[in-house]
Amino acid sequence: MADIRITQAHKLPHKKAKAAAQKVADQMAEEYEMSSEWDGDVLKFKRSGVSGKLVVLEKEAHLEISLGFLFKAFSSTIEEKVAAKMKKVFSAKA
């Protein structure tokens, strides 16, 4: 079960929404040393102690993150930071 769930509405065309999702993943990879890969419209990511997926839909992006024991103490901080990044990249103009 995911420890963090974020849904971000968007008005981007599908291709741009996937590009926005990749931008979030790239930032997370740089900041948290995560690897990611696409499976259709689902971007799966992981690193030691953290895993999750970002599902890109027509008008929404759904993010689920599962945290290992050591990261659970920082879940609210992680959620705030990731939610802010998602809002920024998915609110970009089409």
mmCIF file of C-alpha atoms in Angstrom:
data_model
loop_
_atom_site.group_PDB
_atom_site.id
_atom_site.type_symbol
_atom_site.label_atom_id
_atom_site.label_comp_id
_atom_site.label_asym_id
_atom_site.label_seq_id
_atom_site.Cartn_x
_atom_site.Cartn_y
_atom_site.Cartn_z
ATOM 1 C CA MET A 1 0.000 0.000 0.000
ATOM 2 C CA ALA A 2 1.277 3.452 -0.918
ATOM 3 C CA ASP A 3 2.367 5.820 1.845
ATOM 4 C CA ILE A 4 1.921 8.896 -0.341
ATOM 5 C CA ARG A 5 -0.817 9.473 -2.912
ATOM 6 C CA ILE A 6 -1.071 12.640 -4.973
ATOM 7 C CA THR A 7 -3.519 13.416 -7.769
ATOM 8 C CA GLN A 8 -2.741 16.417 -9.938
ATOM 9 C CA ALA A 9 -5.248 17.681 -12.490
ATOM 10 C CA HIS A 10 -3.901 18.964 -15.805
ATOM 11 C CA LYS A 11 -5.085 20.308 -19.135
ATOM 12 C CA LEU A 12 -2.089 19.170 -21.148
ATOM 13 C CA PRO A 13 -2.275 17.075 -24.313
ATOM 14 C CA HIS A 14 -1.286 13.484 -23.541
ATOM 15 C CA LYS A 15 2.172 13.777 -25.096
ATOM 16 C CA LYS A 16 2.973 16.919 -23.072
ATOM 17 C CA ALA A 17 1.569 15.338 -19.900
ATOM 18 C CA LYS A 18 3.962 12.401 -20.342
ATOM 19 C CA ALA A 19 6.811 14.856 -20.926
ATOM 20 C CA ALA A 20 5.818 16.638 -17.699
ATOM 21 C CA ALA A 21 5.831 13.301 -15.873
ATOM 22 C CA GLN A 22 9.292 12.581 -17.242
ATOM 23 C CA LYS A 23 10.433 15.990 -16.006
ATOM 24 C CA VAL A 24 9.230 15.119 -12.480
ATOM 25 C CA ALA A 25 11.015 11.762 -12.749
ATOM 26 C CA ASP A 26 14.226 13.413 -13.959
ATOM 27 C CA GLN A 27 14.161 15.848 -11.035
ATOM 28 C CA MET A 28 13.507 13.009 -8.587
ATOM 29 C CA ALA A 29 16.304 10.951 -10.157
ATOM 30 C CA GLU A 30 18.738 13.814 -9.735
ATOM 31 C CA GLU A 31 17.650 14.734 -6.223
ATOM 32 C CA TYR A 32 16.995 11.254 -4.808
ATOM 33 C CA GLU A 33 19.124 9.010 -7.056
ATOM 34 C CA MET A 34 16.102 7.114 -8.440
ATOM 35 C CA SER A 35 15.813 5.054 -11.581
ATOM 36 C CA SER A 36 12.643 5.102 -13.663
ATOM 37 C CA GLU A 37 11.105 3.442 -16.696
ATOM 38 C CA TRP A 38 7.888 3.753 -18.686
ATOM 39 C CA ASP A 39 5.361 0.942 -19.073
ATOM 40 C CA GLY A 40 2.749 2.440 -21.386
ATOM 41 C CA ASP A 41 1.319 5.452 -19.531
ATOM 42 C CA VAL A 42 2.783 4.354 -16.194
ATOM 43 C CA LEU A 43 6.149 5.664 -15.076
ATOM 44 C CA LYS A 44 7.618 3.295 -12.474
ATOM 45 C CA PHE A 45 10.469 4.479 -10.264
ATOM 46 C CA LYS A 46 12.569 3.068 -7.448
ATOM 47 C CA ARG A 47 15.617 3.359 -5.293
ATOM 48 C CA SER A 48 16.618 1.747 -2.046
ATOM 49 C CA GLY A 49 13.769 2.393 0.409
ATOM 50 C CA VAL A 50 11.442 4.113 -2.096
ATOM 51 C CA SER A 51 9.318 2.873 -4.987
ATOM 52 C CA GLY A 52 6.260 4.050 -6.804
ATOM 53 C CA LYS A 53 4.471 4.883 -9.985
ATOM 54 C CA LEU A 54 3.110 7.908 -11.783
ATOM 55 C CA VAL A 55 0.096 7.188 -13.976
ATOM 56 C CA VAL A 56 -0.631 9.751 -16.694
ATOM 57 C CA LEU A 57 -4.309 9.979 -17.613
ATOM 58 C CA GLU A 58 -6.163 12.314 -19.950
ATOM 59 C CA LYS A 59 -6.915 14.993 -17.335
ATOM 60 C CA GLU A 60 -5.018 13.807 -14.245
ATOM 61 C CA ALA A 61 -1.736 12.392 -13.075
ATOM 62 C CA HIS A 62 -1.795 9.958 -10.145
ATOM 63 C CA LEU A 63 1.330 9.417 -8.075
ATOM 64 C CA GLU A 64 1.774 6.636 -5.523
ATOM 65 C CA ILE A 65 4.933 6.306 -3.440
ATOM 66 C CA SER A 66 5.800 3.499 -1.039
ATOM 67 C CA LEU A 67 8.410 4.348 1.558
ATOM 68 C CA GLY A 68 10.732 2.061 3.442
ATOM 69 C CA PHE A 69 10.980 2.240 7.213
ATOM 70 C CA LEU A 70 13.723 4.885 7.306
ATOM 71 C CA PHE A 71 11.881 7.204 4.890
ATOM 72 C CA LYS A 72 8.480 7.026 6.621
ATOM 73 C CA ALA A 73 9.603 9.614 9.166
ATOM 74 C CA PHE A 74 10.020 12.095 6.306
ATOM 75 C CA SER A 75 6.791 11.256 4.460
ATOM 76 C CA SER A 76 5.103 14.639 4.983
ATOM 77 C CA THR A 77 8.199 16.531 3.817
ATOM 78 C CA ILE A 78 8.583 14.272 0.784
ATOM 79 C CA GLU A 79 4.876 14.603 -0.045
ATOM 80 C CA GLU A 80 4.971 18.417 0.134
ATOM 81 C CA LYS A 81 8.051 18.641 -2.061
ATOM 82 C CA VAL A 82 6.809 16.206 -4.697
ATOM 83 C CA ALA A 83 3.295 17.727 -4.747
ATOM 84 C CA ALA A 84 4.787 21.167 -5.373
ATOM 85 C CA LYS A 85 6.900 19.836 -8.256
ATOM 86 C CA MET A 86 3.929 18.047 -9.795
ATOM 87 C CA LYS A 87 1.777 21.155 -9.539
ATOM 88 C CA LYS A 88 4.482 23.229 -11.207
ATOM 89 C CA VAL A 89 5.151 20.917 -14.165
ATOM 90 C CA PHE A 90 1.551 19.847 -14.799
ATOM 91 C CA SER A 91 0.193 23.403 -14.639
ATOM 92 C CA ALA A 92 2.384 24.460 -17.571
ATOM 93 C CA LYS A 93 0.575 25.803 -20.592
ATOM 94 C CA ALA A 94 -0.316 23.383 -23.373
#
